[in-house]
Every structure is written in structure tokens, then in C-alpha cells.
C-alpha atoms as an extended CHARMM CRD file, in Angstrom:
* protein
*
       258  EXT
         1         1  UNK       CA             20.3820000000       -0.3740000000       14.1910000000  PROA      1               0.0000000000
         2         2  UNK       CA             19.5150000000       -3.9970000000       13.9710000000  PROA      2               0.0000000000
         3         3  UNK       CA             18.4840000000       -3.8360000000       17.4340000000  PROA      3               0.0000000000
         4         4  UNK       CA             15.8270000000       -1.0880000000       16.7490000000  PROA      4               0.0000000000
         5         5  UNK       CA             14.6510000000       -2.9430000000       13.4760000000  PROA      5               0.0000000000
         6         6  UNK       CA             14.4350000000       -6.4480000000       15.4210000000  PROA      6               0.0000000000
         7         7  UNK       CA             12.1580000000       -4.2200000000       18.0700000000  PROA      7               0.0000000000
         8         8  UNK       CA              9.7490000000       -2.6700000000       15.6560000000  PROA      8               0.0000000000
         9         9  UNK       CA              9.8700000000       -6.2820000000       13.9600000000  PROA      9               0.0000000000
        10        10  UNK       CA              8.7400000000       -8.0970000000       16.9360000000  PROA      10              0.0000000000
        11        11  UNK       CA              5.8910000000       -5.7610000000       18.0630000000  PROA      11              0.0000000000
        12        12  UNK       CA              4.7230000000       -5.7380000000       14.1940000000  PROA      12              0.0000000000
        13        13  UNK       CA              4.7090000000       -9.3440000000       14.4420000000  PROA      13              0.0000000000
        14        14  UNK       CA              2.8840000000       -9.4600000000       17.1350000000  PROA      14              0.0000000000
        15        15  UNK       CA              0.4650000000       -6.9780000000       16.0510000000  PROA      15              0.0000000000
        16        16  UNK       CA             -3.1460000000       -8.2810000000       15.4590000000  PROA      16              0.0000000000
        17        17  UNK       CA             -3.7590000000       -5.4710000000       12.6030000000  PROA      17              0.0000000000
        18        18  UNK       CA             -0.7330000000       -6.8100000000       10.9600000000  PROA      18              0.0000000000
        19        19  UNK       CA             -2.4410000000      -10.1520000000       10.5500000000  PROA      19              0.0000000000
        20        20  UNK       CA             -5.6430000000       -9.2210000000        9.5580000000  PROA      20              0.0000000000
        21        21  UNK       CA             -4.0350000000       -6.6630000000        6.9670000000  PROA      21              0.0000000000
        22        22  UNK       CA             -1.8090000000       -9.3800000000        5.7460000000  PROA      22              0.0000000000
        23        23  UNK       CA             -5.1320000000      -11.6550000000        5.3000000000  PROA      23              0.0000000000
        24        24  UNK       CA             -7.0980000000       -8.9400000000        3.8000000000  PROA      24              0.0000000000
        25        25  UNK       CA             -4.1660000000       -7.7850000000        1.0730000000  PROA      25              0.0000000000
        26        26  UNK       CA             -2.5270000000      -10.9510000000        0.4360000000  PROA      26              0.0000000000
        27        27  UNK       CA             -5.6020000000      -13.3530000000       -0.1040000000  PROA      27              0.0000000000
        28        28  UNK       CA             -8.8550000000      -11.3000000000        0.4260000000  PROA      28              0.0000000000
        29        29  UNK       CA             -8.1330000000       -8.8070000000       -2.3650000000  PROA      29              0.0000000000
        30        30  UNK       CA             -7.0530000000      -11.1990000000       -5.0330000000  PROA      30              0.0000000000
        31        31  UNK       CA             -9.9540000000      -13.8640000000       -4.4020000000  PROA      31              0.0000000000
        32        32  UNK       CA            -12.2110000000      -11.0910000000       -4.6300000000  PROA      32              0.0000000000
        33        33  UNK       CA            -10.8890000000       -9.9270000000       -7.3220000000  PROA      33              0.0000000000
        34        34  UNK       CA            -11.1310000000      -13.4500000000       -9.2560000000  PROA      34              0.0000000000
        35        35  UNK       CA            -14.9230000000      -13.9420000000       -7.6170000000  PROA      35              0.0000000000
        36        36  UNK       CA            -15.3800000000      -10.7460000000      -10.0260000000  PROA      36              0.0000000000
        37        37  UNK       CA            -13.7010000000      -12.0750000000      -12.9920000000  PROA      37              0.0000000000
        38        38  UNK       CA            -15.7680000000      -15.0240000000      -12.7160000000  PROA      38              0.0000000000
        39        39  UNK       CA            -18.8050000000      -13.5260000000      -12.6520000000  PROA      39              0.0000000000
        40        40  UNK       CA            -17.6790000000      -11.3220000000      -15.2890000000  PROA      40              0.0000000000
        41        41  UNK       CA            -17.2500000000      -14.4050000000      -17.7140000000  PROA      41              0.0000000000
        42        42  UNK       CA            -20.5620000000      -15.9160000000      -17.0430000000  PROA      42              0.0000000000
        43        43  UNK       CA            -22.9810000000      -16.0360000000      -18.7520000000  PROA      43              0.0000000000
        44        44  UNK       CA            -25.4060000000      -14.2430000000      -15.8770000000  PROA      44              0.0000000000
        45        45  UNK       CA            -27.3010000000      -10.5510000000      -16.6130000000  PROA      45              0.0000000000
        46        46  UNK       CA            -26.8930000000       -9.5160000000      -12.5500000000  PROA      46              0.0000000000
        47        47  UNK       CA            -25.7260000000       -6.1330000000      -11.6400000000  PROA      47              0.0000000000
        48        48  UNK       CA            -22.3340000000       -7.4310000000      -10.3510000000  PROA      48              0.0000000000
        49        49  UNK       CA            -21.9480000000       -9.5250000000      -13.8940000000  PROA      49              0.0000000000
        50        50  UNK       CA            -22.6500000000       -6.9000000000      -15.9410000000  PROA      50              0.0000000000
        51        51  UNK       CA            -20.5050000000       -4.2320000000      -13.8160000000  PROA      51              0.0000000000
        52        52  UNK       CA            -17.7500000000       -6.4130000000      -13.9470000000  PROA      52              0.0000000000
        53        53  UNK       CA            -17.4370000000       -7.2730000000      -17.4620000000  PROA      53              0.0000000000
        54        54  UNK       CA            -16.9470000000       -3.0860000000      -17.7010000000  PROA      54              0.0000000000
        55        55  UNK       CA            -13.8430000000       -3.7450000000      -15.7200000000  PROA      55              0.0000000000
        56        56  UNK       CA            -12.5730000000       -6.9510000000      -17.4820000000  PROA      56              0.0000000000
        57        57  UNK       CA            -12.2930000000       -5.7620000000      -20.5640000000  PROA      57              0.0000000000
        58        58  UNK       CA             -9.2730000000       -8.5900000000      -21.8190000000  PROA      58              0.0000000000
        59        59  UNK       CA             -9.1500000000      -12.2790000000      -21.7740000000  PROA      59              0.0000000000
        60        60  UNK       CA             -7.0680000000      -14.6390000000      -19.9840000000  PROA      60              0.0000000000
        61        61  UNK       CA             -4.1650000000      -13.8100000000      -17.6660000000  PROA      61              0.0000000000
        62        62  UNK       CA             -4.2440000000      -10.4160000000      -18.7580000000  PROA      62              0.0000000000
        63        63  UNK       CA             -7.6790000000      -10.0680000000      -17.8640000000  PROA      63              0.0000000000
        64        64  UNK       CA             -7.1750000000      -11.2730000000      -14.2310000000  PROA      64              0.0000000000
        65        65  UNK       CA             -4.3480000000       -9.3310000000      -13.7390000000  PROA      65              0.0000000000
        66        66  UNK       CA             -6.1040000000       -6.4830000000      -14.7200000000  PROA      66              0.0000000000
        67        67  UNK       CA             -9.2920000000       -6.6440000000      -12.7070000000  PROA      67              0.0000000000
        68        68  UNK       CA             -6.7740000000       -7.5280000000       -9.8890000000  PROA      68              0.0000000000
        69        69  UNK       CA             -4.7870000000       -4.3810000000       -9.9070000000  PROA      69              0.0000000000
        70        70  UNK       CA             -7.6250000000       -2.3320000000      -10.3720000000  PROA      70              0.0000000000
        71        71  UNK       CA             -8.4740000000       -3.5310000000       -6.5810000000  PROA      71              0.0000000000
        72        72  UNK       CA             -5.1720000000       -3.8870000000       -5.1480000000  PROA      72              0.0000000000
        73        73  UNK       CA             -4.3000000000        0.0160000000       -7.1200000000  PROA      73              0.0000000000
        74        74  UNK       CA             -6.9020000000        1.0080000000       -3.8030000000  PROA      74              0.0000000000
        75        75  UNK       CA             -6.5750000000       -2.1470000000       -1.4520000000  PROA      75              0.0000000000
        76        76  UNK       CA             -2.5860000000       -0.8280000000       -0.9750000000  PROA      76              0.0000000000
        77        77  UNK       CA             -2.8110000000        2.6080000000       -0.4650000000  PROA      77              0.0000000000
        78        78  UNK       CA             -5.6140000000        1.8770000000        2.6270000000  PROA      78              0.0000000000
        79        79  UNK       CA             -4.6790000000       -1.2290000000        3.7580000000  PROA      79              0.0000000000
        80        80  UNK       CA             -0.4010000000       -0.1640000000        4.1580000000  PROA      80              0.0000000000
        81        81  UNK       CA             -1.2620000000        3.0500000000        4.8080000000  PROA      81              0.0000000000
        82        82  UNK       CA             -3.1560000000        1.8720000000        7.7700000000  PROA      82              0.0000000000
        83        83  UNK       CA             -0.3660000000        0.1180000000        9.1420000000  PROA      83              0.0000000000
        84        84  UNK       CA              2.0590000000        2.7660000000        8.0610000000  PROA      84              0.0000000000
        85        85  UNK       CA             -0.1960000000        5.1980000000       10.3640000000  PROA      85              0.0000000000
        86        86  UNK       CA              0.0560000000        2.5690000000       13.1900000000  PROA      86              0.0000000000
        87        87  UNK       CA              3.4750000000        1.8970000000       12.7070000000  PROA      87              0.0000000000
        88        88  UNK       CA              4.4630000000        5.6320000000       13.1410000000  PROA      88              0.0000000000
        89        89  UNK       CA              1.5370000000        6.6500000000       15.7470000000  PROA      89              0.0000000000
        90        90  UNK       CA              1.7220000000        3.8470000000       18.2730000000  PROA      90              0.0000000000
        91        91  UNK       CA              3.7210000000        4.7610000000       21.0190000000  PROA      91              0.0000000000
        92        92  UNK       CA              2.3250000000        8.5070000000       20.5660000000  PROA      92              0.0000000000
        93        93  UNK       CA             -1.4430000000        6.8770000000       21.5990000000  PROA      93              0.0000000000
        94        94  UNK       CA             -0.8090000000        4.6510000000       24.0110000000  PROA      94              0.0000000000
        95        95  UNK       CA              1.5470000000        7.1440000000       25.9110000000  PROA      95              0.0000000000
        96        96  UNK       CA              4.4970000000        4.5790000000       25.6610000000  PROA      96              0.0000000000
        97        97  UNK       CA              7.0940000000        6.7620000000       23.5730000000  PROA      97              0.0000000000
        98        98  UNK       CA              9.1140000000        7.7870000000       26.1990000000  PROA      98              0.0000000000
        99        99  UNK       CA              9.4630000000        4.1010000000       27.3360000000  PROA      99              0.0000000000
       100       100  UNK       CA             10.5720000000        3.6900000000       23.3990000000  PROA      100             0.0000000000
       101       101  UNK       CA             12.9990000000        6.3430000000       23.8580000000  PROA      101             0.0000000000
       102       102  UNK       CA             14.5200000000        5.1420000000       27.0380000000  PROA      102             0.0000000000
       103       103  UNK       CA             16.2950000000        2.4320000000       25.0350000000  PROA      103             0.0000000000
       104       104  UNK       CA             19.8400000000        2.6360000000       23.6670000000  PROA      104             0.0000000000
       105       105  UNK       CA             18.9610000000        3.4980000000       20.2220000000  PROA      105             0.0000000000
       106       106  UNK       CA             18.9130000000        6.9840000000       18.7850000000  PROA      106             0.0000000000
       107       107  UNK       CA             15.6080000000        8.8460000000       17.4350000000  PROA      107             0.0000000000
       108       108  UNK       CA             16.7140000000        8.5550000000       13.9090000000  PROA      108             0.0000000000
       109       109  UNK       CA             17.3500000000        5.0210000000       13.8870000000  PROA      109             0.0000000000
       110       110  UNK       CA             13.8770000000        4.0100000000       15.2750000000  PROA      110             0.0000000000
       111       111  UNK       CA             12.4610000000        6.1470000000       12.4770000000  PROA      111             0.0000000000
       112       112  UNK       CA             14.8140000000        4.5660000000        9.9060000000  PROA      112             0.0000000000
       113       113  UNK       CA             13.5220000000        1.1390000000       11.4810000000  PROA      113             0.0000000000
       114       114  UNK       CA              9.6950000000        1.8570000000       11.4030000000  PROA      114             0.0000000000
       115       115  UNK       CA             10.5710000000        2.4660000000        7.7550000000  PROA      115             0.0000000000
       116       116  UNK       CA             12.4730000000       -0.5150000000        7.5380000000  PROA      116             0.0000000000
       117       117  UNK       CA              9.6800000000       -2.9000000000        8.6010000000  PROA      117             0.0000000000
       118       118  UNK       CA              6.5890000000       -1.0400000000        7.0840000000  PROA      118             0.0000000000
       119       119  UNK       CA              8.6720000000       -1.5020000000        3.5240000000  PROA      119             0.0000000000
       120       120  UNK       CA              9.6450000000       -5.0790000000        3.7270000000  PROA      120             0.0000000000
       121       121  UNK       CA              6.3160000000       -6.3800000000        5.3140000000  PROA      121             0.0000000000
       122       122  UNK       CA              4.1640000000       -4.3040000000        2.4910000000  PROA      122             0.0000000000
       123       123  UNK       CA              6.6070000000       -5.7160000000       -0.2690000000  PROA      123             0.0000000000
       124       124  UNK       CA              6.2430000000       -9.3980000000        0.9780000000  PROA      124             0.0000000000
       125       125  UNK       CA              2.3690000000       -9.0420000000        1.2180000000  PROA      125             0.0000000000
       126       126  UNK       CA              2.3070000000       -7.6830000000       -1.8320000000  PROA      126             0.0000000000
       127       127  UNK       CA              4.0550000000      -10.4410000000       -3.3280000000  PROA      127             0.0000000000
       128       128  UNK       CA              1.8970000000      -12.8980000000       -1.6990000000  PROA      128             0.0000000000
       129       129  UNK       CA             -1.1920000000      -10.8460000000       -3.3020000000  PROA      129             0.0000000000
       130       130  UNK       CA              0.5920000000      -11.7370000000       -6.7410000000  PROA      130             0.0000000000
       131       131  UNK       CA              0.9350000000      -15.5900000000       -5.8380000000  PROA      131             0.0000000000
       132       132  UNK       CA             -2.5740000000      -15.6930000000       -4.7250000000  PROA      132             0.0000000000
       133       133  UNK       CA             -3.7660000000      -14.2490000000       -8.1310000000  PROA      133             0.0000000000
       134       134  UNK       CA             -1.5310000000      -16.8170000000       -9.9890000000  PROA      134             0.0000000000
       135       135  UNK       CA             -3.0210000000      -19.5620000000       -8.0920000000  PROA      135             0.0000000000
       136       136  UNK       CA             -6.2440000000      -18.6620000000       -8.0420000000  PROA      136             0.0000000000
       137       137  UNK       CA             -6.1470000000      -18.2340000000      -12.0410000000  PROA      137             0.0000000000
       138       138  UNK       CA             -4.2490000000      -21.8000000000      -12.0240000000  PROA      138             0.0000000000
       139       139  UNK       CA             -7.2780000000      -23.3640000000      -10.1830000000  PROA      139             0.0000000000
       140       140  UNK       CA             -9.9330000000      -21.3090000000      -12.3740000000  PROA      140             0.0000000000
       141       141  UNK       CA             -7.9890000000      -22.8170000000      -15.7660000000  PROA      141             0.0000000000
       142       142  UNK       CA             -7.4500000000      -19.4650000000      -17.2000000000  PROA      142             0.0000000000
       143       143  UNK       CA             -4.3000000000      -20.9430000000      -19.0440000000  PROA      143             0.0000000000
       144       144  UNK       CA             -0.9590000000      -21.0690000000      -19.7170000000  PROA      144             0.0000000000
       145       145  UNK       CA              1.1400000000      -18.0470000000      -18.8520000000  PROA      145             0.0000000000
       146       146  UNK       CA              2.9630000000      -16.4280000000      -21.5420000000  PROA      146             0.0000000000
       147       147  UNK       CA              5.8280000000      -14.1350000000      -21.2900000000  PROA      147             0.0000000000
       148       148  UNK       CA              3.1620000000      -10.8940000000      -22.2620000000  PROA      148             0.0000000000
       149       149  UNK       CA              1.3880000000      -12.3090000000      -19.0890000000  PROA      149             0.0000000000
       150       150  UNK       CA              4.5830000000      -11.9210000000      -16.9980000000  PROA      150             0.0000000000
       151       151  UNK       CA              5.2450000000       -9.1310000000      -17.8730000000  PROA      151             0.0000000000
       152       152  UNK       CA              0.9590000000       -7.5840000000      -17.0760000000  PROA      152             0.0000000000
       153       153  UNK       CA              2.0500000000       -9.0700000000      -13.4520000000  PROA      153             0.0000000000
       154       154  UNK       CA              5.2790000000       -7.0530000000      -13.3930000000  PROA      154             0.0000000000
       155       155  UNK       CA              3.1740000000       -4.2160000000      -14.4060000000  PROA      155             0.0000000000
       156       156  UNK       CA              1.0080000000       -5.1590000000      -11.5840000000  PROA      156             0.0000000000
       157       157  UNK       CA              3.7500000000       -5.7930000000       -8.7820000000  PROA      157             0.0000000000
       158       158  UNK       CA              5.7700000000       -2.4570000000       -9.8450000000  PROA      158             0.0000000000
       159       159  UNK       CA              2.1060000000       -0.2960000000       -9.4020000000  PROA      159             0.0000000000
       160       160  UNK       CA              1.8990000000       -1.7530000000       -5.7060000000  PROA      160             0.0000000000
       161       161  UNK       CA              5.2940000000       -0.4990000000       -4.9520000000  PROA      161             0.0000000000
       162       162  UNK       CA              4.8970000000        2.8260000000       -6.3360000000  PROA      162             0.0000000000
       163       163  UNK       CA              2.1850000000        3.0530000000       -4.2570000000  PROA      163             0.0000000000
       164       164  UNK       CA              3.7100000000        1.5530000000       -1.1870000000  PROA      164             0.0000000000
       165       165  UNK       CA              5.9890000000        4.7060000000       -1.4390000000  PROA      165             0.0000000000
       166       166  UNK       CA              2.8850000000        6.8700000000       -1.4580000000  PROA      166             0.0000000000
       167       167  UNK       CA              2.2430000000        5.7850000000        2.3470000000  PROA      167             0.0000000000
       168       168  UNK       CA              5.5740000000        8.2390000000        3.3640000000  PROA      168             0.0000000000
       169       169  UNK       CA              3.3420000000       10.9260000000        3.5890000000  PROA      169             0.0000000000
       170       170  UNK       CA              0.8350000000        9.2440000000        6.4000000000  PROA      170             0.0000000000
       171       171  UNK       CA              4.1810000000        8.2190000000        8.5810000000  PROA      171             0.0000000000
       172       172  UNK       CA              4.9500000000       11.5260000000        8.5480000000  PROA      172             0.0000000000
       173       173  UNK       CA              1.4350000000       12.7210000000        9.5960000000  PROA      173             0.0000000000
       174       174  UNK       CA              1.0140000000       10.5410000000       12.5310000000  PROA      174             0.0000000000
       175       175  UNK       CA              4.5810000000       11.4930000000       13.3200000000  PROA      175             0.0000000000
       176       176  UNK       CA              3.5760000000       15.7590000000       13.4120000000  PROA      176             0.0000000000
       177       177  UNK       CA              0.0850000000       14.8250000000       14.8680000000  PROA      177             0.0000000000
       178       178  UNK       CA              1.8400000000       12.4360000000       17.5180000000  PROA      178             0.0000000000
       179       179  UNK       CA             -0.7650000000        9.7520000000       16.5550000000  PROA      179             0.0000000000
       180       180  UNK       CA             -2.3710000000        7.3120000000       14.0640000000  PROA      180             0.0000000000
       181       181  UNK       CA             -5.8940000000        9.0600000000       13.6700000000  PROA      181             0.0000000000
       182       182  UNK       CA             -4.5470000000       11.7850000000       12.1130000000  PROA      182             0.0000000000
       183       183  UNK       CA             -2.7930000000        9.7300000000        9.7080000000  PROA      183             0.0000000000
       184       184  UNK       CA             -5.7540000000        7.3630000000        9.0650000000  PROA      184             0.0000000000
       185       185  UNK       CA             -7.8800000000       10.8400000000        8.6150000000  PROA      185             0.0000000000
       186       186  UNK       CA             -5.6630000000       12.0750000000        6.0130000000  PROA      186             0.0000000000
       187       187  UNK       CA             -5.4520000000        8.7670000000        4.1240000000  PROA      187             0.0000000000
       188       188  UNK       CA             -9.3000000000        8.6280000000        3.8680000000  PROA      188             0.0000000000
       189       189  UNK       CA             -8.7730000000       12.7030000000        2.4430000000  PROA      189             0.0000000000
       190       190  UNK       CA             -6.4390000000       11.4930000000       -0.1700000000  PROA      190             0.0000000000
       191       191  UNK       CA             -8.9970000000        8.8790000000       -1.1700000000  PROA      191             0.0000000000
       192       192  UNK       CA            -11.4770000000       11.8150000000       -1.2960000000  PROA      192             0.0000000000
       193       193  UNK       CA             -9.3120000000       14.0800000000       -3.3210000000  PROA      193             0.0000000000
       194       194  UNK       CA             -7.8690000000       11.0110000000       -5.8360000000  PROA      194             0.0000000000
       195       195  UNK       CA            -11.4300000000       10.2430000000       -6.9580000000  PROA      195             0.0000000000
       196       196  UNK       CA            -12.3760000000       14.3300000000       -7.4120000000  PROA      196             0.0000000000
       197       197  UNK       CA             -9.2020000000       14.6250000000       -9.4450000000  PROA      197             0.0000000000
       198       198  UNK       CA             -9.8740000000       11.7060000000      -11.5820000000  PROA      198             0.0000000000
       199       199  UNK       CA            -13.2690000000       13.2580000000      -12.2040000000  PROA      199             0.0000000000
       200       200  UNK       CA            -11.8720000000       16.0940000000      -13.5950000000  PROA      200             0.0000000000
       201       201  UNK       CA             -9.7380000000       14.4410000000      -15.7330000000  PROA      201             0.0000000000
       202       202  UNK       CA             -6.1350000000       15.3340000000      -13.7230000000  PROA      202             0.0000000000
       203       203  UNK       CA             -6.1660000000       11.7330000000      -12.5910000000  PROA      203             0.0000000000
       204       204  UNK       CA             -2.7010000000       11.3200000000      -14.1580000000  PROA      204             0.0000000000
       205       205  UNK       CA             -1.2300000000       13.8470000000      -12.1040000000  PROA      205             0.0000000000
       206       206  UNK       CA             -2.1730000000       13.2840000000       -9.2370000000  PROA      206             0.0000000000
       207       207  UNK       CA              0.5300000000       11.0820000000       -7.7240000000  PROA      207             0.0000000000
       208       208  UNK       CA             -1.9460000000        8.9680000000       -5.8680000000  PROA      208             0.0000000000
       209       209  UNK       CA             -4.4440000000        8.5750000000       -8.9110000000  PROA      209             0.0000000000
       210       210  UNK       CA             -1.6120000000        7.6350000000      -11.7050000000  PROA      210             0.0000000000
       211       211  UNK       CA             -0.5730000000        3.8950000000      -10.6090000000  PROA      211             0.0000000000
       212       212  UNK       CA             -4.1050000000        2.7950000000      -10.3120000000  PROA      212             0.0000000000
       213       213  UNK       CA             -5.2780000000        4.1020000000      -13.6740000000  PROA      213             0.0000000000
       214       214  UNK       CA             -1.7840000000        2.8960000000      -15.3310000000  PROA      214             0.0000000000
       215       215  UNK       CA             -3.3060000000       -0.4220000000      -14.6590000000  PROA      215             0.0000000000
       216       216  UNK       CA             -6.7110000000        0.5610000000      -16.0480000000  PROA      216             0.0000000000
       217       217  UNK       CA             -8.7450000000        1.4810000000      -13.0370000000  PROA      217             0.0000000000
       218       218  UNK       CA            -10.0850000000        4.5150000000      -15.7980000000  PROA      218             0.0000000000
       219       219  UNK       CA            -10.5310000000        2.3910000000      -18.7070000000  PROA      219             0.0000000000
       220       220  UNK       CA             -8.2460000000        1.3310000000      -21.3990000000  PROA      220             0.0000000000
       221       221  UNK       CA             -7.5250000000        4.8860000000      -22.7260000000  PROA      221             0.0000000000
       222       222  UNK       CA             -6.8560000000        6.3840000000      -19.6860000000  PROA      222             0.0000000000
       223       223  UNK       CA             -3.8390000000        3.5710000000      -18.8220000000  PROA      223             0.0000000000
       224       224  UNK       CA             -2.7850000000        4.1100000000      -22.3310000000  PROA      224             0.0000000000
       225       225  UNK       CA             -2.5710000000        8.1440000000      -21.7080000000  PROA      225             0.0000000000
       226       226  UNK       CA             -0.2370000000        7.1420000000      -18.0430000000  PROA      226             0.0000000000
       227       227  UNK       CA              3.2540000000        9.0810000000      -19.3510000000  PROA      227             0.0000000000
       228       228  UNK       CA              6.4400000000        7.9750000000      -17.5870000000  PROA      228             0.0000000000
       229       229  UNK       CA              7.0510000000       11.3020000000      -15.7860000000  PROA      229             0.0000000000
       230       230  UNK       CA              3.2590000000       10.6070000000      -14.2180000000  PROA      230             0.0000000000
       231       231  UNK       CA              4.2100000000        7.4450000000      -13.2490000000  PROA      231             0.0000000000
       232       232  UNK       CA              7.1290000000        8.3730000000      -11.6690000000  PROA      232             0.0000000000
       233       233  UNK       CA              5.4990000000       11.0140000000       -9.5800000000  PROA      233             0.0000000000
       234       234  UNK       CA              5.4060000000        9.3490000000       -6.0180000000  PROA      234             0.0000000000
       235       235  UNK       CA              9.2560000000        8.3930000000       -6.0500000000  PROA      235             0.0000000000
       236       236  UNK       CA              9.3900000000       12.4050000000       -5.2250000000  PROA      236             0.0000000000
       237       237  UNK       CA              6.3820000000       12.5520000000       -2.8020000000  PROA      237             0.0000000000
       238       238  UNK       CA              7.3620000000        9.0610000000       -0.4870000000  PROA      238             0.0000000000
       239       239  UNK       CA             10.9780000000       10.2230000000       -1.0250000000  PROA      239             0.0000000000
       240       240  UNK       CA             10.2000000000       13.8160000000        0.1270000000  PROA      240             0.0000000000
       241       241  UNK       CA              8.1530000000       12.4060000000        3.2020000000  PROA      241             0.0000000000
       242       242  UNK       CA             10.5710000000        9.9920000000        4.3710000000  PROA      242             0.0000000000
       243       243  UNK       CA             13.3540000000       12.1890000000        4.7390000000  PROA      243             0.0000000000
       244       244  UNK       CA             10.9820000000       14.7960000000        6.2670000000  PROA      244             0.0000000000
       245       245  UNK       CA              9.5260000000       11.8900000000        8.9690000000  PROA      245             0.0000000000
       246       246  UNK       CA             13.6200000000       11.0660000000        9.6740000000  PROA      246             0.0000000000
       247       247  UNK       CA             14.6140000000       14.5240000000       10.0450000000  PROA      247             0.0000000000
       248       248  UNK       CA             11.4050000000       14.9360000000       12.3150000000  PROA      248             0.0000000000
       249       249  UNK       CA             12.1760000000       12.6610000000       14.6740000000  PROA      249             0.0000000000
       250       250  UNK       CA             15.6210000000       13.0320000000       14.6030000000  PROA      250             0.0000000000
       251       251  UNK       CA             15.6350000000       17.3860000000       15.3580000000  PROA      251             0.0000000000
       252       252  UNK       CA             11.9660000000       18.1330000000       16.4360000000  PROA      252             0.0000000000
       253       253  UNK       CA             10.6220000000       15.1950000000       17.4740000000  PROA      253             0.0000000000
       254       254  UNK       CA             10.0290000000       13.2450000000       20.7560000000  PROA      254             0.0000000000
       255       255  UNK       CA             12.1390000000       15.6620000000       23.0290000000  PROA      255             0.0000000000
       256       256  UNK       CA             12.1210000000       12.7660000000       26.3280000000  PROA      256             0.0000000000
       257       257  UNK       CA             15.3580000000       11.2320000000       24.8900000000  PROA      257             0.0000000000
       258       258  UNK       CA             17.2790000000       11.6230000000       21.9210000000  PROA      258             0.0000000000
């Protein structure tokens, strides 16, 4: 087992999509995000000021933590689930699987690997994504952090995760399809789909639409309406997927080795 998780280790490593996604999620996202919260406190009448003083709608910490979940609540789900699709659709595209298979590891165990990898890498980014908002609201003097402020951040870190767990389903994909497009081309469906049910007001169940308007991506009263059993609704869906992506590729998958 460590074997196949060292494997998938080194050739995420070595990946250039991991470093660019790692750039784009970990610093990218939250600068942006604080660019928009700074525009959104001065005292300017542009477009961008004026649309983002609809999305920070508090003061202080709690104010960049919001307007920064609101982008990372999207920036995850592509940005992971991108990798998640490459992660799981590789060795399908480039025809190398049953080089992957020749080695003495079993099926199941490179699945429970790719898993493995995908979780701590997205975890660690998104962790960095939470340092680079502290920072950059240290450098901005926003203040000093109280423990309410902690605990928005928590709020913040625990919707990434949720949603890190929503990327199951696009492993699984590109494992079926035997390749990352079709992953990547149901991740931009969900997108699709999240924003029509949001429209229509079913936002909060819709397991990909509840963490990002938990942390106010619909306004104030639509985070306030988030129920537990709403939030809670990926653990079933990434849960479901992940055991249906293991038992995949451990009965009907890749038949060249097992």
C-alpha cells in the first residue's frame, strides 16, 4: 500500500497541473479575493466596487473571510475536481494503465491510493488558501483576530472539505469513462446544474450548492436558511462515489492485471 501511495505521490508531484492548481487555489484565490474586499471598502463608484460591496456585506475578519469563501465555495469544486479527474483518468489517456497494472500492487489499492493523494494534497492547499487569507488581511490591517473570527475561518476551512468530498463523484466518472474529459465534462455540468438549482430556490439541497451558500455565496438569508441535514449532504454523495470508484476498479475495472 505505501508503495502504491508513494507512486501516485511522486507522479502528482511531478505533475505540472498540480503546481499551477496549487498556485491558483492556495494564493490566486485568496489575493483575489482580498483585491475585491479592497475595492469593496473604497471609497470608488466602479462596477467592480460597487459589485463587491454586495458581496462584503460585514466588517473586518469576518468580512474577508466571507468574500473569501464565497470564491474558494467555487475555486474548490473546479480547481480539485480537475485534478481529481486527472488523478483518476491519466493512465486511461495516455494508454499507460496496463504499464500501471503490471506492478505488484493490486487494483484496489491504486484506487485507495489515488484517493489517498487527491485528499491530502486538496486538504494541504486548502489550508494554505486559509494562511494566505490571514496574511493577506494581516498586511491589509484589517485587525486583530478574535475568537468569533476563528471560528468564520473554521466555518470557512470545514466548507472546503465538504466540498473536497464532492469531487468522489468526478473520480468515479473518469474511472467508467476510462478518462479525464469525461470527468472534467461532468464537473462543468454540475456547475451548470448548481447555479439552475440555486435559481430556483433548491440551492440548499443540492449537495453541491449548500457549502457555498452556507458561507453566503446567496446572501445573508440564504446562509442563515443552510440546515445541518443540508450541510451534511455530500458526506453521502463523496462517500457513495468512493466506494463505488474502489469497487470499480477493484471487480470491473482495468481487466490487464488485477
Amino acid at each position: 500500500m505505501s508503495a502504491a501511495i508513494g507512486f501516485e505521490w511522486l507522479k502528482l508531484r511531478r505533475a505540472r497541473l498540480t503546481w499551477v492548481a496549487t498556485v491558483v487555489l492556495g494564493l490566486a484565490v485568496p489575493l483575489l479575493s482580498t483585491g475585491l474586499l479592497a475595492a469593496a471598502r473604497s471609497d470608488s463608484t466602479s462596477q467592480l466596487a460597487v459589485k463587491a460591496r454586495t458581496m462584503a456585506t460585514e466588517t473586518g475578519w469576518s468580512g474577508q473571510f466571507t468574500v473569501a469563501g464565497q470564491f474558494l465555495s467555487v475555486a474548490v469544486l473546479v480547481v480539485v475536481g480537475v485534478v481529481a479527474c486527472w488523478i483518476f483518468g491519466r493512465e486511461f489517456t495516455d494508454r499507460t494503465v496496463a504499464g500501471l497494472l503490471s506492478l505488484p500492487t493490486t487494483r484496489i489499492q491504486f484506487a485507495v491510493a489515488k484517493f489517498t493523494v487527491l485528499s491530502a494534497w486538496a486538504t494541504v492547499t486548502c489550508a494554505l488558501a486559509a494562511v494566505t487569507i490571514v496574511v493577506a488581511g494581516l498586511v491589509t490591517e484589517t485587525g486583530a483576530l478574535r475568537a468569533h473570527d476563528w471560528a468564520v475561518l473554521g466555518k470557512l476551512f470545514l466548507a472546503a472539505l465538504l466540498t473536497i468530498i464532492l469531487t468522489a463523484p468526478l473520480a468515479l466518472a473518469s474511472s467508467l469513462w476510462r478518462g479525464y474529459l469525461a470527468g472534467i465534462g461532468i464537473l462543468f455540468g454540475l456547475l451548470v446544474v448548481t447555479q439552475l438549482a440555486t435559481a430556483a430556490g433548491l440551492g440548499g439541497w443540492f449537495p453541491y450548492a449548500a457549502p457555498g451558500l452556507w458561507l453566503g455565496l446567496g446572501g445573508t438569508d440564504a446562509a442563515a436558511a443552510i440546515t445541518l441535514p443540508q450541510l451534511l449532504l455530500p458526506l453521502p454523495i463523496g462517500l457513495g462515489a468512493a466506494v463505488a470508484t474502489l469497487l470499480w476498479w477493484n471487480g470491473n475495472g482495468p481487466t490487464e492485471n488485477r
